[in-house]
Coordinates of C-alpha atoms in Angstrom, one line a residue:
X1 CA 307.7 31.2 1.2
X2 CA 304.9 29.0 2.3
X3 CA 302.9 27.2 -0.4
X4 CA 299.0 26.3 0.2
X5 CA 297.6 23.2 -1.2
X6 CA 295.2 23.8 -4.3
X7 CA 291.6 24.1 -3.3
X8 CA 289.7 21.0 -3.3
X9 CA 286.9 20.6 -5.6
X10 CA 283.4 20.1 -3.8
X11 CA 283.0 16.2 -2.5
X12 CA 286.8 15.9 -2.2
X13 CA 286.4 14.8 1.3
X14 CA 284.6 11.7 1.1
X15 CA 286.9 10.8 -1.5
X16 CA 284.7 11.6 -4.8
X17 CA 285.0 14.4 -7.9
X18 CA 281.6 14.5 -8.1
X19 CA 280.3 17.9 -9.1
X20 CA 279.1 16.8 -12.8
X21 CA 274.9 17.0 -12.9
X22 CA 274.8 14.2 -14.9
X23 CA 276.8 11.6 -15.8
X24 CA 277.8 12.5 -18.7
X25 CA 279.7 15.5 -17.2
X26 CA 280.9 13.1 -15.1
X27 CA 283.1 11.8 -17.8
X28 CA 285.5 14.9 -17.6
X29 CA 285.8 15.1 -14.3
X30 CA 288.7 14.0 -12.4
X31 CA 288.4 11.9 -9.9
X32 CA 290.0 11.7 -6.2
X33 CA 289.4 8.1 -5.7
X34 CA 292.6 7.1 -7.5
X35 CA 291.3 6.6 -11.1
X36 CA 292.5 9.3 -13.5
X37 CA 289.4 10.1 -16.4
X38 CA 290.3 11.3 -19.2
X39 CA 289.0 14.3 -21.1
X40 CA 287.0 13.2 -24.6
X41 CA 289.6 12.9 -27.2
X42 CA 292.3 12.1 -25.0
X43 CA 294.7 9.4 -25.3
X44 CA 294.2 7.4 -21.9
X45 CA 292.3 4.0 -22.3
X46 CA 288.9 4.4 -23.6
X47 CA 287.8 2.3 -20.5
X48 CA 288.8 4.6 -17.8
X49 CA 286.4 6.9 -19.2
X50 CA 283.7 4.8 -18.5
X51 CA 281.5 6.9 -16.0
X52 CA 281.2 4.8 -12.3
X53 CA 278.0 3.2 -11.9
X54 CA 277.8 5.2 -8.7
X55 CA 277.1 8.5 -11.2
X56 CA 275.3 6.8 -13.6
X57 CA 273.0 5.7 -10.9
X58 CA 272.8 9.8 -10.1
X59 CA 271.3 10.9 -13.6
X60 CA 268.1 11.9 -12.8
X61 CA 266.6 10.0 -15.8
X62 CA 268.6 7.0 -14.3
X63 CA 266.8 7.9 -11.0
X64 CA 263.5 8.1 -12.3
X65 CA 263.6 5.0 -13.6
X66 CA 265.1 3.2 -11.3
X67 CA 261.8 4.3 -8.9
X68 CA 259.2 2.9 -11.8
X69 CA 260.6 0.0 -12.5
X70 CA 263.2 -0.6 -9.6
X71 CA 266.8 -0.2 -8.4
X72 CA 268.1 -3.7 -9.5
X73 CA 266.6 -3.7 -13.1
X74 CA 268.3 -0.1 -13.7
X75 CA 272.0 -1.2 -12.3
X76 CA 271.4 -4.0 -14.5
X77 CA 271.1 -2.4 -17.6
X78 CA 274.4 0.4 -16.1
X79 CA 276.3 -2.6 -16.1
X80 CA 275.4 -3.9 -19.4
X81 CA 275.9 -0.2 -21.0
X82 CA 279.4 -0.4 -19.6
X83 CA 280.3 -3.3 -20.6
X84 CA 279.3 -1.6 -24.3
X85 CA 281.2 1.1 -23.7
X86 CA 284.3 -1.3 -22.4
X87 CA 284.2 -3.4 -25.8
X88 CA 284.2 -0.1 -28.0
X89 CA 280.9 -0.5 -29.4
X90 CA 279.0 2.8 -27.4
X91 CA 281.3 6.0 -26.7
X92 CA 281.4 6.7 -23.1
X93 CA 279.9 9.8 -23.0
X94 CA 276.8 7.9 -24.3
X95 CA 276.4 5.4 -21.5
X96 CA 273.5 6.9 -20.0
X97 CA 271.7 7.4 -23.0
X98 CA 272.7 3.6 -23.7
X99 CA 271.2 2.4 -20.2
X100 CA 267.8 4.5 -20.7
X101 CA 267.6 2.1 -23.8
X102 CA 268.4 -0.8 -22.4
X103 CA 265.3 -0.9 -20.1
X104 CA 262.2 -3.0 -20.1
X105 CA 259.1 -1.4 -20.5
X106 CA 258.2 -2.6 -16.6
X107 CA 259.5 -4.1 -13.8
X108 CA 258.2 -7.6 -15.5
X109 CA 260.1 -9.8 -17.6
X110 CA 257.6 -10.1 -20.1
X111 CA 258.2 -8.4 -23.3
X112 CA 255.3 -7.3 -25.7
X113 CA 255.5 -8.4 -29.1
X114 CA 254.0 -7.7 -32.7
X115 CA 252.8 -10.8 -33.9
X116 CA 253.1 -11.0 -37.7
X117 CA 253.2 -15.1 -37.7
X118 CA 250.2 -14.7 -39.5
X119 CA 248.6 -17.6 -36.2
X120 CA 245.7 -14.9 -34.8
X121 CA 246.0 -16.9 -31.3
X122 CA 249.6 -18.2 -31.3
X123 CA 249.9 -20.1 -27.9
X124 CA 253.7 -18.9 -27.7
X125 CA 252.3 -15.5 -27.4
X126 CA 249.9 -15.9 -25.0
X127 CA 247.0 -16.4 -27.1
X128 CA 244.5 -13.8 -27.4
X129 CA 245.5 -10.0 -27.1
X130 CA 243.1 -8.3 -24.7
X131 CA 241.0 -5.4 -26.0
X132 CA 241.6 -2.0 -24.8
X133 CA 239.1 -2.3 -22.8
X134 CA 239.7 -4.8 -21.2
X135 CA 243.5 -3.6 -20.4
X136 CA 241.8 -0.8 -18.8
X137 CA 239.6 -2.7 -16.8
X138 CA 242.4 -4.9 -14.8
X139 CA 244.6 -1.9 -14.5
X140 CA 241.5 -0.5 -12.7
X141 CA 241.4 -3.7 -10.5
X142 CA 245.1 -3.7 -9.8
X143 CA 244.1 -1.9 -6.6
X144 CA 241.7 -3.2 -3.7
X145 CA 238.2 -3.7 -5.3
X146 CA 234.6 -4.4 -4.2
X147 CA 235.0 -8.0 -5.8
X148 CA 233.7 -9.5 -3.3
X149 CA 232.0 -6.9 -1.5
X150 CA 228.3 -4.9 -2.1
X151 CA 229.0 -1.1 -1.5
X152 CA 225.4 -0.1 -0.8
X153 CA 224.8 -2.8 2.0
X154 CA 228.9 -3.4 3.2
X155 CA 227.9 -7.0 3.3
X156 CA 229.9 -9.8 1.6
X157 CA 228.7 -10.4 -2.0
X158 CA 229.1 -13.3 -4.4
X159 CA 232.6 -13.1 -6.1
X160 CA 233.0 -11.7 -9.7
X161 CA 229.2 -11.4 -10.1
X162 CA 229.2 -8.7 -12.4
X163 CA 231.2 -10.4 -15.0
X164 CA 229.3 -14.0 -14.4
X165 CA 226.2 -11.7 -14.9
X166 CA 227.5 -10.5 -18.5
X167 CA 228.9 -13.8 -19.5
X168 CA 225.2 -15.2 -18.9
X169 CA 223.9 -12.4 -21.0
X170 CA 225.8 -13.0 -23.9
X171 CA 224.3 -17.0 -23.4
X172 CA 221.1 -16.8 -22.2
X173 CA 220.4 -20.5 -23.5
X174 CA 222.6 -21.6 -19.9
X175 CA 221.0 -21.9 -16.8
X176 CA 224.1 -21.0 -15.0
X177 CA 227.7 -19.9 -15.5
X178 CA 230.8 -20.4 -13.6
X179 CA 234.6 -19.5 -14.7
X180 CA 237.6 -21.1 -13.5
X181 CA 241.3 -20.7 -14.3
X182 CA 241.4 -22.3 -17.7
X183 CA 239.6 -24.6 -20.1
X184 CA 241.6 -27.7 -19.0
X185 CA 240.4 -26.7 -15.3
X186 CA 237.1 -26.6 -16.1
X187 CA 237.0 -30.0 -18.1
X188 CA 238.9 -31.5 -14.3
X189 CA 235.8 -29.7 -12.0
X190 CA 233.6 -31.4 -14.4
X191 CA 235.2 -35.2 -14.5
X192 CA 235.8 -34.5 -10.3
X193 CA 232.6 -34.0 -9.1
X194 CA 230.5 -35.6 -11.4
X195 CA 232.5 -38.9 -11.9
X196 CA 235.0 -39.9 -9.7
X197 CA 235.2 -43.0 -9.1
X198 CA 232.8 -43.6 -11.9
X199 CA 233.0 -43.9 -15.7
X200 CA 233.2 -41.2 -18.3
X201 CA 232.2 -42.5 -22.0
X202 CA 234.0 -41.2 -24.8
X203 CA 234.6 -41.8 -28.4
X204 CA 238.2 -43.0 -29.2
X205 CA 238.1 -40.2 -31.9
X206 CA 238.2 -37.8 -29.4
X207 CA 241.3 -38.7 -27.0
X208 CA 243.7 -36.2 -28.2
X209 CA 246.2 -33.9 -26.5
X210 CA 245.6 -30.6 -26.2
X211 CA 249.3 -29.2 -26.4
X212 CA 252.5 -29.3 -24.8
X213 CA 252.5 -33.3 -23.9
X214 CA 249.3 -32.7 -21.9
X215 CA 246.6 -35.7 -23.2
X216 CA 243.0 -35.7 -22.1
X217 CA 242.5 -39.1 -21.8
X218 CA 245.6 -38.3 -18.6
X219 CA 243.7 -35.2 -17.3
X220 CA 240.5 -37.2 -17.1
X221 CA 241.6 -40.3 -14.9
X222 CA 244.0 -38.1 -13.2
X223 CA 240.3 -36.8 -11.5
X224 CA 239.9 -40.4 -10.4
X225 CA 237.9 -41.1 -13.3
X226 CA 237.3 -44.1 -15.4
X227 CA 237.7 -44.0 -19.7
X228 CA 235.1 -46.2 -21.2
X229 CA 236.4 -45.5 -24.7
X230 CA 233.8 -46.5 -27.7
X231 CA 234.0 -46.5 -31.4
X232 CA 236.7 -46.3 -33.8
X233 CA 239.4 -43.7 -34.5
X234 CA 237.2 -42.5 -37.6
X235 CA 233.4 -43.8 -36.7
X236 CA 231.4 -43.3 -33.7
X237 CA 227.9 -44.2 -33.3
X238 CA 225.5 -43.1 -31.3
X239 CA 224.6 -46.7 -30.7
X240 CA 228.2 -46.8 -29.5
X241 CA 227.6 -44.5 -26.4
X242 CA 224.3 -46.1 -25.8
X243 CA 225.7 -49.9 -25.5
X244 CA 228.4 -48.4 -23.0
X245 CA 226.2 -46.4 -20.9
X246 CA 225.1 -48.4 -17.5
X247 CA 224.9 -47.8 -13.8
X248 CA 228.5 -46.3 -13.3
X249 CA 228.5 -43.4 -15.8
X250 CA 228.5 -40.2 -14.6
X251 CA 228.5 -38.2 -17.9
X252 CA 229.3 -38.6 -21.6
X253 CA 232.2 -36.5 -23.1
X254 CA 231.7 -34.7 -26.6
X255 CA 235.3 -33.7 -27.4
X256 CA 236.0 -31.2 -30.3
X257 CA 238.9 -32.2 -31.8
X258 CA 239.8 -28.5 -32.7
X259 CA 243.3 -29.2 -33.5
X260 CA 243.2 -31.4 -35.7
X261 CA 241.0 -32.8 -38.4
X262 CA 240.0 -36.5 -39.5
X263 CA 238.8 -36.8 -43.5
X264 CA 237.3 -39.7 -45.6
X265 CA 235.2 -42.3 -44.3
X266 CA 234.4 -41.3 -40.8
X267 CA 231.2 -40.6 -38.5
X268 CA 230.4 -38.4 -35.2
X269 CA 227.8 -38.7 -33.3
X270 CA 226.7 -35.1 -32.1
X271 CA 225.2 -33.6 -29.0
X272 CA 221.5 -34.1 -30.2
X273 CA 222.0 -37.6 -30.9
X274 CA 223.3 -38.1 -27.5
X275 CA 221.5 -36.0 -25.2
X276 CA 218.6 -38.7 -25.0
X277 CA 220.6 -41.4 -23.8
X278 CA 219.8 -40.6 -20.1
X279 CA 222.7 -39.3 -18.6
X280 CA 224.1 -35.7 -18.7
X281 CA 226.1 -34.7 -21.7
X282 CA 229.6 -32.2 -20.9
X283 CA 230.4 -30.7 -24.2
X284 CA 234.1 -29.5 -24.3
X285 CA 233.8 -26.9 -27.2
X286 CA 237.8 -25.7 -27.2
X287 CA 238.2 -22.7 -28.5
X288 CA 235.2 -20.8 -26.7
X289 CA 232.7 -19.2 -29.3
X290 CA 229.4 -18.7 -27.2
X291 CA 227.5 -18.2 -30.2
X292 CA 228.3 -18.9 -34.1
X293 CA 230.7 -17.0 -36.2
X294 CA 230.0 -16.5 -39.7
X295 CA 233.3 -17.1 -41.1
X296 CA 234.3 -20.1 -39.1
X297 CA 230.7 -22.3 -39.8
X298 CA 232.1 -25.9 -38.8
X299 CA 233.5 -24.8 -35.1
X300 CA 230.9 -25.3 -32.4
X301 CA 229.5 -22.7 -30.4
X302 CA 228.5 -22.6 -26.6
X303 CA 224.4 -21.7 -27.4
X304 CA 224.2 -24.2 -30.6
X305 CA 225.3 -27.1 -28.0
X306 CA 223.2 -26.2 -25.0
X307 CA 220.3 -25.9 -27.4
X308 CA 220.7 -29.3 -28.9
X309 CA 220.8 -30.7 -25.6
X310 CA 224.4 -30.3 -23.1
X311 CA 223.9 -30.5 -19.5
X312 CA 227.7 -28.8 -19.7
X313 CA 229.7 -26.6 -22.1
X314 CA 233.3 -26.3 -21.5
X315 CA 235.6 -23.8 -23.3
X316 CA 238.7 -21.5 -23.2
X317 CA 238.4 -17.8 -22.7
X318 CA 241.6 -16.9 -24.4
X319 CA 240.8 -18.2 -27.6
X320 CA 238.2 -17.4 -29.8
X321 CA 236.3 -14.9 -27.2
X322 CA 239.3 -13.3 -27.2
X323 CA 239.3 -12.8 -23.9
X324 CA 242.3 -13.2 -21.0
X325 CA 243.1 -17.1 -20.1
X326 CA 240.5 -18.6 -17.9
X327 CA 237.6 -22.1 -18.3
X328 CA 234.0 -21.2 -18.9
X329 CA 231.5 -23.2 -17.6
X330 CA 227.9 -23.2 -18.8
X331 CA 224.7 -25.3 -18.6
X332 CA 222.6 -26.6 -16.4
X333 CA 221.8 -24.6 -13.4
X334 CA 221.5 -27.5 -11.0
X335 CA 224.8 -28.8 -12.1
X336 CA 226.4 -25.6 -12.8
X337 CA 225.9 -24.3 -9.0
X338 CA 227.2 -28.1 -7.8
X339 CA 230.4 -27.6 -10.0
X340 CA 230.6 -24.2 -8.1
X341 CA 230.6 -25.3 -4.6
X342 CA 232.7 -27.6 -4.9
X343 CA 236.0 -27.8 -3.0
X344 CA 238.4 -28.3 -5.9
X345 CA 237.0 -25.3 -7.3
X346 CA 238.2 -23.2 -4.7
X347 CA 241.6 -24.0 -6.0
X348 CA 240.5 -23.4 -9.7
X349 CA 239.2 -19.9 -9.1
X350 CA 240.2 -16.5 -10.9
X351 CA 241.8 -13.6 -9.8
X352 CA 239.9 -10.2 -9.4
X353 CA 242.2 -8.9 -13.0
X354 CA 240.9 -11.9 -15.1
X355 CA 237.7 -11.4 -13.7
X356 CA 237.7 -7.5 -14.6
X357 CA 239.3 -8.6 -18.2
X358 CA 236.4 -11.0 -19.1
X359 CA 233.9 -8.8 -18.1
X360 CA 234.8 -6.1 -20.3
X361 CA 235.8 -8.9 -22.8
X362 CA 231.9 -10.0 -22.8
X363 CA 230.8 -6.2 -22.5
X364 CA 233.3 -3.9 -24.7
X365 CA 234.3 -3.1 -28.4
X366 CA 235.2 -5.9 -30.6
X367 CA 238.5 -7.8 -29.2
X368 CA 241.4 -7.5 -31.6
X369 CA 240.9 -11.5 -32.4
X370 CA 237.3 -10.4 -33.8
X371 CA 238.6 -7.8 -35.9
X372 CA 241.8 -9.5 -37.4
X373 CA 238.9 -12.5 -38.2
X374 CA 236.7 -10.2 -40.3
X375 CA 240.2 -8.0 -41.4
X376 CA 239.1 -7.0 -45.4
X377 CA 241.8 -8.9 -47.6
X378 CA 242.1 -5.7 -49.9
X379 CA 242.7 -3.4 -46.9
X380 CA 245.4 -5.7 -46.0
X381 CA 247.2 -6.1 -49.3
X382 CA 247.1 -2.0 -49.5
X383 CA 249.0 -2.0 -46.0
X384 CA 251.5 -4.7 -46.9
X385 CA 251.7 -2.0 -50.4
X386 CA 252.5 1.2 -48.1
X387 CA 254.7 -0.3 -45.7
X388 CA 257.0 -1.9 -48.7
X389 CA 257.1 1.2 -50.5
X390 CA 258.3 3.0 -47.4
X391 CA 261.1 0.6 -46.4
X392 CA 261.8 -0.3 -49.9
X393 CA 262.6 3.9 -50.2
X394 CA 264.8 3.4 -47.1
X395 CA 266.9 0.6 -49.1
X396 CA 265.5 -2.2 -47.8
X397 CA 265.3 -5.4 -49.1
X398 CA 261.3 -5.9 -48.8
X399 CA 258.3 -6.9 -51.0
X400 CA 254.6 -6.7 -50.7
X401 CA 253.3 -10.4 -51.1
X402 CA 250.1 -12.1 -50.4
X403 CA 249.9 -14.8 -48.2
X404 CA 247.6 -17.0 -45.6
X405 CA 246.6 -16.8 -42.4
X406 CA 245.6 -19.1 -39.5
X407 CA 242.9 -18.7 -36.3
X408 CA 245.8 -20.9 -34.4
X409 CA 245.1 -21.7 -30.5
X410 CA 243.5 -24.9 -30.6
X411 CA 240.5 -23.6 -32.7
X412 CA 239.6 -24.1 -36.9
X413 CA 241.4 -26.6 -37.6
X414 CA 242.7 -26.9 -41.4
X415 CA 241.0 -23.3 -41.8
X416 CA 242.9 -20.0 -43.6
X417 CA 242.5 -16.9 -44.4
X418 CA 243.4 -14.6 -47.0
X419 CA 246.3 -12.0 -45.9
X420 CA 249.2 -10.2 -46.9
X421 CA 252.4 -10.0 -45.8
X422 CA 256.1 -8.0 -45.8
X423 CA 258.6 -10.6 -47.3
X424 CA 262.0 -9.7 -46.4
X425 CA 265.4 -12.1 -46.5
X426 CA 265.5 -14.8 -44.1
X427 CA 267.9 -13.1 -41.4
X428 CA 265.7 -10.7 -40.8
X429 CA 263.8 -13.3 -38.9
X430 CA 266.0 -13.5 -36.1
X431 CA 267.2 -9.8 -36.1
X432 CA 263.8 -9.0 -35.9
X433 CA 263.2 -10.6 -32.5
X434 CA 266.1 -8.7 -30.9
X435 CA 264.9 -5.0 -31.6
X436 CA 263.4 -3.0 -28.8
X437 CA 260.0 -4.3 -29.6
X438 CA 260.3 -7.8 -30.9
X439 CA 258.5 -9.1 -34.0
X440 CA 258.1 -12.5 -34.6
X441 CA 257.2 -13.8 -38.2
X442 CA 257.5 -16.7 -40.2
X443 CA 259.8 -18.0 -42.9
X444 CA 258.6 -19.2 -45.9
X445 CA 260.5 -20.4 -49.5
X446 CA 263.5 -18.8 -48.0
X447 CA 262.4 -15.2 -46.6
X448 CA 261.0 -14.1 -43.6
X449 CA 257.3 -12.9 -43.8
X450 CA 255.4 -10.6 -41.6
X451 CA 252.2 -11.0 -42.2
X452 CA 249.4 -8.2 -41.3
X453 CA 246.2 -9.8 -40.2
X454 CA 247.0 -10.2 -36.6
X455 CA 249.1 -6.9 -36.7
X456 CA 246.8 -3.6 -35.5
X457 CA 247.0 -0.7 -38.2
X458 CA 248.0 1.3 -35.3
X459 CA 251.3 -0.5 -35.1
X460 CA 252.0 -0.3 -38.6
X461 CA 254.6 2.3 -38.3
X462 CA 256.3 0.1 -34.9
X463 CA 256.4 -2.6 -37.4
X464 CA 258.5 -0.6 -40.0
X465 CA 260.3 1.1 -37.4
X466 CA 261.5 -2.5 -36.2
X467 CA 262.2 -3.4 -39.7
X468 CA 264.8 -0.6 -39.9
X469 CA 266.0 -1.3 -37.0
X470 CA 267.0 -4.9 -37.9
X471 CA 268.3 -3.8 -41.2
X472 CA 271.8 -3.9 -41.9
X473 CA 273.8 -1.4 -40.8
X474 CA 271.1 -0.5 -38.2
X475 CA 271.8 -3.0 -35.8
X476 CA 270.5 -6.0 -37.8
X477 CA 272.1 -9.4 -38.5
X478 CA 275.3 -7.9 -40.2
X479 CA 276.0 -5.3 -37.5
X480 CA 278.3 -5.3 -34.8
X481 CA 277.0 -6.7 -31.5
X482 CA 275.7 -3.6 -28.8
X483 CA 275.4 -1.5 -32.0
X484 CA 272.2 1.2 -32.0
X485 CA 268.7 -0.6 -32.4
X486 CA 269.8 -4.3 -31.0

């Protein structure tokens, strides 16, 4: 009697078992490619139940993602889930759900972070977090843009103008305003055009270096510049400047040294005392308050300075504006438009996004900087008090302590401010920077603090979240490596 084959299941002839819907189906399905898959609870080798990456790739939650954030970045994190699921530490029928975690946010490899170093405008983490606003703004300008374009007469218009307009509005003391691509940039355009070749004058109090290796006194004759360095480490005159100044100075540099402080016997000469010397005055402010701040009286603001007398103020936008990264320029009209035309500061311009983040920067709500500067110490300690209660409930190791915070980024030097802070045992530090969404504290007398003043309320409950993730037993420094929460 004749026997017939068994039917072939659907995709047999191209050599696959594929009729699963997702992959995790997939898993129980034998294949015709030559590998055998076990059933779950069978007694075959835990890796040949490993869905292919081919089926993985077919989960539709797989699929989406891999058109958001692209094809690469999803087989990627397949791979890595597999490997998991290879080593024992994820069960194969899992290794979807394990990918899908896996991911980035976006296609970039930046990764946001909570910061609870208790440093408001930590470098390492880029400084100052933009507002809401001003998130919204460059996602607006991600796509073509009229910024350099007027609508009603289809004419070329002058670039960024609306954001140059509200930076002059907030100083109205400046005759002009100009932004480049960071403070350094704008301290180069200034020492370029107005003294190549020529001599700068500054105090030798005021040479310092401003952060990874990078010392002014190198960014300044790098411009073709010449240092005429006066005074002494702690005391300088203005008699100083004005025995220095002669027919080859082009300006005199004030220098804030905002990150660092010099005590005891010393002197400064300030801008008032130096604008009458005859030549222009650029004032290099740092950390890029345009007016002053209450709370931080001995840090110089961009009005105070023009008003006593600055042809130029130079500052940061990303520090205490709280604004994205970019080099203000303000002062002198005459000046200000020369600095602007320019060749070098072709090469020094911003892009449309920072322009549409400063704008609504200068324009919008307060930036998170200005509202973790003025944070209530009392409203802090009661969130530091929820949040330990909470974890401490879930078994966790944590207390509610008080602690001190910095304004960080170049800016207040030697100033703190009252805060509070989760205290937790050392290793959570580094477990804490491998959870989904990173926090990065401090340690302190042997535990790891988090401390709340430049941590949003809103993310109070990501922070805890984090914290339990990190705990022990959940993926923290005493759990197995791949486990849940890493």
């Amino acid at each position: 009697m004749e026997q017939r084959a068994a039917p072939r299941t659907a995709g047999a002839a191209d050599g696959r078992a594929d009729t699963a819907r997702t992959a995790e189906e997939a898993v129980t399905h034998d294949r015709s490619a030559g590998e055998t898959v076990r059933p779950p609870g069978g007694t075959g080798d835990v890796r040949r139940r490993v869905p292919r990456t081919d089926l993985l790739l077919r989960d539709p939650r797989l699929s989406e993602a891999g058109r958001r954030l692209g094809a690469g970045v999803v087989k990627a994190a397949v791979r890595q889930a597999q490997d998991q699921a290879r080593r024992g530490g994820v069960a194969p029928e899992r290794v979807a759900e394990t990918a899908l975690a896996l991911l980035p946010g976006t296609a970039g490899g930046l990764r946001p972070v909570l910061n609870a170093t208790g440093v408001l405008l930590h470098t390492n983490l880029g400084r100052a977090p933009l507002s809401a606003a001003a998130r919204q703004a460059v996602q607006e300008a991600a796509g073509p843009t009229d910024v350099e374009l007027d609508l009603t007469t289809g004419v070329r218009a002058g670039r960024g103008r609306s954001a140059l307009a509200a930076l002059h509005e907030r100083v109205p003391s400046a005759g002009a305003v100009h932004v480049v691509n960071n403070g350094a940039a704008a301290l180069v355009l200034a020492a370029t055009a107005l003294a190549a070749g020529r001599e700068i004058v500054v105090s030798r109090g005021e040479m310092v270096e401003i952060g990874d290796g990078f010392r002014l006194p190198d960014l300044l004759v790098s411009t073709g510049a010449r240092l005429r360095e006066v005074g002494t480490t702690n005391r300088t005159t203005a008699a100083d400047y004005a025995d220095a100044i002669g027919p080859d100075t082009g300006f005199v540099l004030k220098v804030h040294p905002s990150n660092f402080r010099i005590t005891g016997f010393t002197r400064a000469a300030d801008v008032a005392e130096l604008a009458g010397l005859g030549v222009p005055v650029v004032a290099d402010i740092g950390s890029g308050l345009l007016a002053p701040h209450p709370g931080l009286p001995e840090e110089p603001d961009a009005d105070t300075q023009l008003r006593a007398g600055a042809a130029l103020v130079t500052a940061s936008g990303d520090k205490l504006l709280g604004g994205p990264q970019c080099g203000l320029l303000l002062g002198d009209a005459d000046l200000v438009r020369t600095l602007a035309r320019h060749p070098l500061a072709r090469a020094l311009r911003v892009d449309k996004l920072t322009l549409a983040a400063l704008e609504a920067t200068l324009t919008g709500p307060p930036t998170p900087t200005a509202l973790a500067l003025t944070a209530d110490p009392a409203r802090l300690a009661a969130r530091a008090g929820r949040l330990a209660s909470t974890l401490a409930a879930d078994g966790i190791d944590v207390l509610a302590v008080g602690s001190r915070a910095t304004v960080g980024g170049g800016g207040a030097p030697g100033v703190t401010l009252p805060s509070a802070a989760l205290s937790l045992p050392e290793p959570y530090a580094e477990a804490l920077r491998t959870v989904r969404v990173p926090v990065v504290g401090r340690l302190e007398a042997g535990r790891c603090l988090l401390d709340l003043r430049a941590v949003p309320e809103e993310d109070d409950e990501r922070l805890a979240e984090a914290v339990r993730s990190a705990a022990p037993g959940h993926g923290g420094p005493s759990a197995p490596a791949g486990a849940e929460g890493r």
